[in-house]
XYZ file of N, CA, C and O in Angstrom:
444
model
N 65.944 36.604 -30.646
C 66.155 36.648 -29.061
C 65.453 37.835 -28.304
O 66.445 38.110 -27.227
N 64.969 38.303 -29.381
C 64.594 39.943 -28.043
C 65.294 40.747 -27.623
O 65.127 40.488 -26.425
N 66.546 40.600 -28.498
C 68.134 41.029 -26.808
C 68.626 40.805 -26.032
O 69.002 41.313 -25.095
N 68.226 38.903 -25.690
C 68.669 38.197 -24.897
C 70.021 37.628 -25.792
O 70.360 37.995 -26.849
N 70.780 37.418 -25.298
C 72.522 37.169 -24.875
C 72.255 35.709 -25.067
O 72.823 35.124 -23.876
N 72.407 35.467 -26.559
C 72.324 33.434 -26.651
C 74.122 33.178 -26.650
O 74.541 33.515 -27.309
N 74.116 31.958 -27.050
C 75.109 31.448 -26.191
C 75.312 30.495 -28.142
O 74.478 30.294 -28.612
N 76.596 31.217 -29.273
C 75.897 30.781 -30.580
C 77.986 30.159 -30.847
O 77.188 29.063 -31.755
N 78.389 29.707 -30.247
C 78.796 28.787 -29.950
C 79.644 28.282 -29.036
O 80.041 28.981 -28.463
N 81.249 27.140 -28.308
C 81.110 26.634 -27.615
C 82.529 25.317 -28.687
O 82.244 25.344 -29.466
N 83.660 25.664 -27.980
C 84.157 25.050 -28.083
C 85.236 24.493 -26.211
O 85.269 24.893 -25.701
N 86.821 24.208 -26.655
C 86.897 23.246 -26.165
C 88.298 24.587 -25.163
O 88.727 25.497 -26.328
N 87.365 25.355 -24.101
C 87.994 26.497 -23.412
C 87.930 27.486 -23.341
O 87.737 28.286 -23.077
N 86.094 28.241 -24.626
C 85.554 29.283 -24.897
C 84.310 29.161 -25.121
O 84.466 27.829 -25.775
N 83.054 29.825 -25.007
C 81.651 30.160 -25.072
C 82.561 31.085 -26.252
O 82.981 31.912 -24.975
N 81.126 31.635 -27.318
C 81.362 32.734 -28.126
C 79.382 33.506 -27.545
O 78.559 32.766 -27.773
N 79.536 33.968 -27.087
C 78.393 35.018 -26.487
C 77.988 36.182 -27.174
O 77.898 36.707 -27.511
N 77.230 36.282 -27.730
C 76.531 37.283 -28.665
C 77.689 37.819 -29.631
O 77.712 38.717 -29.666
N 78.354 36.730 -30.119
C 79.514 37.691 -30.982
C 80.739 37.928 -30.195
O 82.808 38.141 -30.103
N 81.082 37.514 -29.120
C 82.127 38.097 -28.113
C 82.757 36.214 -28.083
O 81.653 36.196 -27.460
N 83.978 35.841 -27.150
C 84.573 35.063 -26.974
C 85.274 35.209 -26.006
O 85.926 35.609 -25.320
N 85.343 34.049 -25.273
C 84.668 34.737 -23.344
C 85.519 32.869 -23.599
O 84.719 31.612 -23.816
N 86.499 33.544 -22.509
C 87.460 32.001 -21.664
C 87.379 31.992 -20.891
O 87.476 31.978 -19.820
N 87.294 30.348 -20.037
C 87.095 29.567 -19.273
C 84.874 29.830 -19.521
O 83.928 29.426 -19.720
N 85.139 29.371 -17.645
C 83.612 29.367 -17.254
C 83.275 30.094 -17.474
O 83.618 31.397 -17.306
N 81.969 30.166 -17.460
C 81.173 31.116 -17.888
C 80.101 31.745 -17.304
O 78.617 30.481 -16.829
N 78.910 32.653 -17.011
C 77.604 32.757 -15.810
C 77.526 33.327 -17.513
O 77.176 34.925 -17.457
N 75.698 33.192 -18.178
C 75.279 33.874 -18.908
C 74.165 34.645 -18.882
O 72.884 33.310 -18.208
N 73.530 35.871 -18.845
C 72.145 35.064 -18.598
C 71.474 36.588 -19.602
O 72.045 37.061 -20.428
N 70.059 37.087 -19.886
C 69.596 37.400 -20.829
C 69.898 39.370 -20.692
O 70.720 39.760 -22.216
N 71.255 39.116 -19.893
C 71.425 41.274 -20.045
C 72.180 40.984 -19.937
O 73.391 41.940 -21.058
N 73.966 39.561 -19.889
C 75.111 39.474 -19.572
C 75.125 39.007 -19.193
O 75.224 37.392 -19.910
N 76.599 39.064 -19.245
C 77.857 37.474 -19.714
C 79.260 37.190 -19.395
O 79.403 38.817 -19.709
N 79.515 36.876 -18.507
C 81.173 37.476 -17.755
C 81.767 35.532 -17.649
O 81.077 35.087 -17.433
N 82.933 36.103 -17.393
C 83.774 35.137 -16.612
C 83.478 34.521 -15.121
O 82.594 35.874 -14.233
N 83.627 33.159 -15.068
C 82.825 32.714 -14.051
C 84.084 31.851 -12.917
O 84.522 31.069 -14.112
N 83.622 32.118 -11.398
C 84.397 31.415 -11.286
C 84.868 30.255 -10.752
O 85.190 29.090 -10.171
N 83.618 29.285 -11.224
C 83.107 27.961 -10.994
C 81.921 27.715 -9.516
O 81.747 28.884 -9.080
N 82.338 26.227 -9.175
C 81.385 26.176 -8.612
C 81.129 26.785 -7.323
O 80.558 26.890 -6.277
N 81.939 27.192 -6.547
C 82.664 28.289 -5.479
C 82.067 29.116 -5.421
O 81.992 30.250 -4.667
N 82.160 30.239 -5.991
C 81.785 31.205 -6.248
C 80.490 31.415 -6.912
O 79.582 31.702 -7.864
N 79.790 31.431 -5.756
C 78.222 31.627 -5.512
C 77.168 33.107 -5.960
O 76.970 33.253 -6.376
N 78.987 34.047 -5.091
C 77.528 35.770 -5.165
C 77.592 35.565 -5.981
O 76.772 36.722 -6.110
N 77.699 35.505 -8.438
C 77.621 36.063 -9.342
C 76.306 35.496 -9.255
O 75.528 36.420 -9.619
N 76.076 34.346 -8.366
C 74.996 33.550 -9.050
C 73.871 33.649 -7.494
O 72.958 34.754 -8.311
N 74.333 33.957 -6.830
C 72.911 34.762 -6.325
C 72.428 36.133 -6.208
O 71.403 36.407 -6.070
N 73.675 36.738 -7.006
C 73.059 38.325 -7.817
C 71.935 38.408 -8.495
O 71.140 38.683 -8.736
N 71.443 37.127 -9.320
C 70.333 36.472 -9.297
C 68.814 37.123 -9.528
O 68.371 36.500 -10.309
N 69.844 36.646 -8.240
C 68.090 36.391 -6.798
C 67.361 37.644 -8.021
O 67.404 38.805 -7.718
N 65.651 37.323 -7.976
C 64.766 38.460 -8.690
C 64.738 38.316 -10.327
O 63.642 39.177 -10.669
N 65.541 38.137 -10.483
C 66.173 38.284 -12.030
C 66.131 37.379 -13.143
O 65.676 37.107 -14.077
N 66.095 35.604 -12.443
C 65.788 34.545 -13.248
C 65.387 33.978 -11.931
O 65.228 33.266 -10.486
N 64.905 32.891 -12.656
C 64.010 31.330 -11.492
C 64.468 30.245 -12.411
O 64.130 30.313 -11.397
N 65.506 30.301 -13.275
C 66.214 28.705 -13.186
C 67.895 29.117 -13.825
O 67.817 29.949 -14.648
N 68.826 27.636 -12.978
C 70.130 28.591 -13.415
C 70.323 27.029 -13.962
O 69.460 26.145 -13.278
N 70.626 27.411 -15.847
C 71.419 25.567 -15.920
C 72.066 25.074 -15.463
O 73.683 26.618 -15.499
N 72.627 24.351 -15.107
C 74.628 23.934 -14.266
C 75.312 23.459 -15.020
O 75.184 22.485 -16.026
N 76.048 23.297 -15.950
C 76.911 22.881 -17.379
C 77.950 22.509 -16.353
O 78.890 23.145 -16.230
N 77.472 21.625 -16.304
C 78.657 20.468 -15.726
C 80.592 19.671 -16.703
O 81.072 19.342 -16.026
N 80.236 20.778 -17.973
C 81.216 20.135 -18.463
C 81.219 19.639 -20.211
O 80.124 19.407 -19.868
N 82.002 18.847 -19.841
C 81.724 17.353 -21.126
C 80.793 15.979 -20.310
O 80.359 16.034 -22.306
N 80.615 16.420 -19.618
C 79.636 14.955 -19.648
C 78.792 15.831 -18.190
O 79.669 16.116 -17.788
N 78.247 14.577 -18.284
C 76.846 15.085 -17.218
C 76.824 15.062 -15.869
O 77.693 13.801 -15.960
N 77.115 16.060 -14.836
C 77.127 15.393 -13.497
C 75.952 16.137 -13.124
O 74.746 15.990 -13.476
N 76.492 16.848 -11.745
C 75.675 16.614 -10.728
C 75.563 18.152 -10.647
O 76.627 18.415 -9.681
N 75.276 19.163 -9.747
C 76.064 20.089 -9.597
C 75.678 19.702 -8.222
O 75.123 20.133 -7.297
N 76.714 21.265 -7.530
C 76.935 21.081 -7.036
C 75.749 21.190 -4.913
O 75.452 21.857 -4.966
N 75.597 20.324 -4.150
C 75.085 20.429 -2.750
C 75.404 21.827 -2.284
O 74.075 22.253 -2.359
N 76.366 22.674 -2.244
C 76.647 23.519 -1.703
C 75.046 24.829 -3.297
O 73.930 26.088 -2.385
N 75.986 25.033 -4.381
C 75.405 24.938 -5.013
C 73.168 25.840 -4.978
O 72.984 26.574 -4.828
N 73.304 23.727 -4.626
C 71.852 23.971 -5.010
C 70.812 24.744 -4.134
O 70.101 25.791 -4.059
N 71.732 24.598 -2.726
C 70.765 24.352 -1.344
C 71.061 25.956 -1.635
O 69.819 26.853 -1.574
N 71.877 26.776 -1.763
C 72.224 28.202 -1.421
C 70.994 28.985 -2.068
O 70.197 30.153 -2.207
N 71.261 28.621 -4.069
C 69.642 28.684 -4.947
C 68.393 28.560 -4.269
O 68.062 29.554 -5.132
N 68.218 28.151 -4.071
C 66.981 27.825 -3.624
C 66.606 28.385 -2.360
O 65.243 28.539 -2.870
N 67.498 28.510 -1.972
C 67.416 29.418 -0.257
C 66.610 30.660 -1.045
O 65.586 31.796 -0.782
N 67.016 31.579 -2.098
C 67.253 32.153 -2.436
C 66.150 32.395 -4.439
O 65.583 34.067 -4.367
N 65.729 32.045 -4.349
C 64.019 30.788 -4.615
C 64.656 30.713 -6.668
O 63.633 31.041 -7.961
N 66.044 30.443 -6.739
C 66.524 30.311 -8.134
C 66.347 28.935 -7.931
O 66.941 27.673 -7.504
N 65.729 27.972 -9.564
C 66.090 26.289 -9.483
C 67.214 26.002 -10.295
O 67.261 27.194 -11.156
N 67.449 24.932 -10.155
C 69.507 25.253 -10.818
C 68.808 23.544 -11.326
O 67.883 22.392 -10.818
N 68.385 23.066 -12.455
C 68.797 21.763 -13.130
C 70.359 21.937 -14.195
O 71.262 23.148 -14.507
N 70.750 20.409 -14.220
C 72.078 20.184 -13.956
C 72.366 19.152 -15.508
O 71.333 18.370 -15.412
N 72.824 19.820 -16.716
C 73.629 18.680 -17.646
C 74.611 18.769 -17.798
O 75.461 19.809 -17.511
N 74.969 18.174 -19.018
C 76.314 18.462 -19.877
C 75.828 20.168 -20.251
O 75.112 20.495 -20.001
N 77.680 20.922 -20.444
C 77.386 22.041 -20.844
C 76.933 22.458 -22.424
O 76.516 23.315 -22.832
N 77.658 21.669 -23.076
C 76.946 21.733 -23.906
C 75.170 21.645 -24.831
O 74.956 23.002 -24.707
N 74.035 20.773 -23.615
C 73.002 20.936 -23.481
C 72.475 21.866 -22.346
O 71.556 21.968 -23.827
N 73.561 22.772 -21.884
C 72.513 23.497 -20.765
C 72.526 24.213 -22.217
O 71.868 25.310 -21.973
N 74.063 24.818 -23.013
C 74.050 25.850 -23.623
C 72.721 25.968 -24.557
O 71.213 26.804 -24.253
N 72.451 24.657 -25.484
C 71.169 24.193 -26.089
C 69.999 24.616 -25.580
O 68.899 25.634 -26.270
N 70.072 24.385 -23.804
C 68.096 24.259 -23.837
C 68.261 26.533 -23.050
O 67.224 26.841 -23.298
N 69.597 26.280 -22.978
C 69.509 28.567 -22.499
C 69.174 28.623 -23.628
O 67.957 29.498 -23.040
N 69.668 29.137 -24.954
C 69.250 29.112 -25.750
C 67.713 29.465 -26.088
O 66.448 30.583 -27.028
N 67.553 27.689 -25.969
C 65.572 27.821 -26.132
C 64.696 28.469 -25.074
O 63.879 29.464 -25.523
N 64.960 28.503 -23.653
C 64.483 28.214 -22.692
C 64.838 30.888 -23.007
O 63.500 31.408 -23.354
N 65.516 31.012 -23.106
C 65.854 32.953 -23.412
C 64.923 32.788 -24.942
O 64.054 34.361 -24.561
N 65.079 32.591 -25.216
C 63.661 33.415 -27.710
C 62.283 33.047 -27.128
O 62.079 33.927 -27.019
N 62.362 31.869 -25.509
C 60.810 31.888 -25.468
C 60.251 32.896 -24.172
O 59.207 33.063 -23.581
N 61.816 33.241 -23.652
C 61.184 35.178 -23.038
C 61.336 34.565 -21.737
O 60.675 34.858 -20.548
N 62.125 33.099 -21.057
C 61.651 32.553 -19.357
C 63.815 33.674 -19.220
O 63.677 34.233 -19.801
N 63.134 33.273 -17.893
C 63.700 34.491 -17.726
C 65.548 33.458 -16.687
O 65.042 32.455 -15.556
N 66.167 32.926 -17.295
C 66.830 31.496 -17.208
C 68.063 31.986 -17.032
O 68.258 33.779 -17.820
N 69.671 31.246 -16.935
C 70.368 31.281 -17.214
C 70.938 30.348 -16.649
O 70.183 29.417 -16.361
N 72.448 30.905 -17.706
C 73.848 29.404 -17.569
C 74.609 29.975 -16.541
O 75.262 30.020 -17.437
N 74.939 28.367 -16.195
C 76.867 28.872 -15.574
C 77.028 27.645 -16.106
O 76.653 26.144 -15.857
N 77.709 27.603 -16.988
C 78.424 26.938 -17.745
C 79.955 26.579 -17.527
O 80.878 27.058 -17.082
N 80.405 25.290 -17.378
C 81.772 24.718 -17.112
C 82.316 24.585 -18.365
O 81.657 24.081 -19.133
N 84.235 24.380 -18.909
C 85.337 24.853 -20.052
C 83.791 23.524 -20.262
O 83.630 22.452 -19.713
N 83.861 23.451 -21.822
C 83.881 21.864 -22.289
C 85.387 21.812 -23.530
O 86.274 22.521 -23.368
N 86.057 20.841 -22.240
C 87.509 20.512 -22.824
C 88.516 21.330 -22.371
O 88.497 22.238 -21.595
């Protein structure tokens, strides 16, 4: 991963990022990972402008859509959004970050 922070595991209410267990919704990108307040917490996502081109939005245990307000706000700062269940988003994030892509993942809890 060339120094990036991969998602190493996940389960009911937690994600393991580079050996660190974070409980709750998270935001992860190549440089850091943090607890995230969820879809209404746009500040940390908007702060990624210029650092990432794509946000993978993990919708929790089942497939869903990213909220329109989130997608619109990120599109305005040049960040595309792809929604999928959180497990798929974590796996996709790992593949893209390993390729050196400028990607982040906002993942809602699984279970």
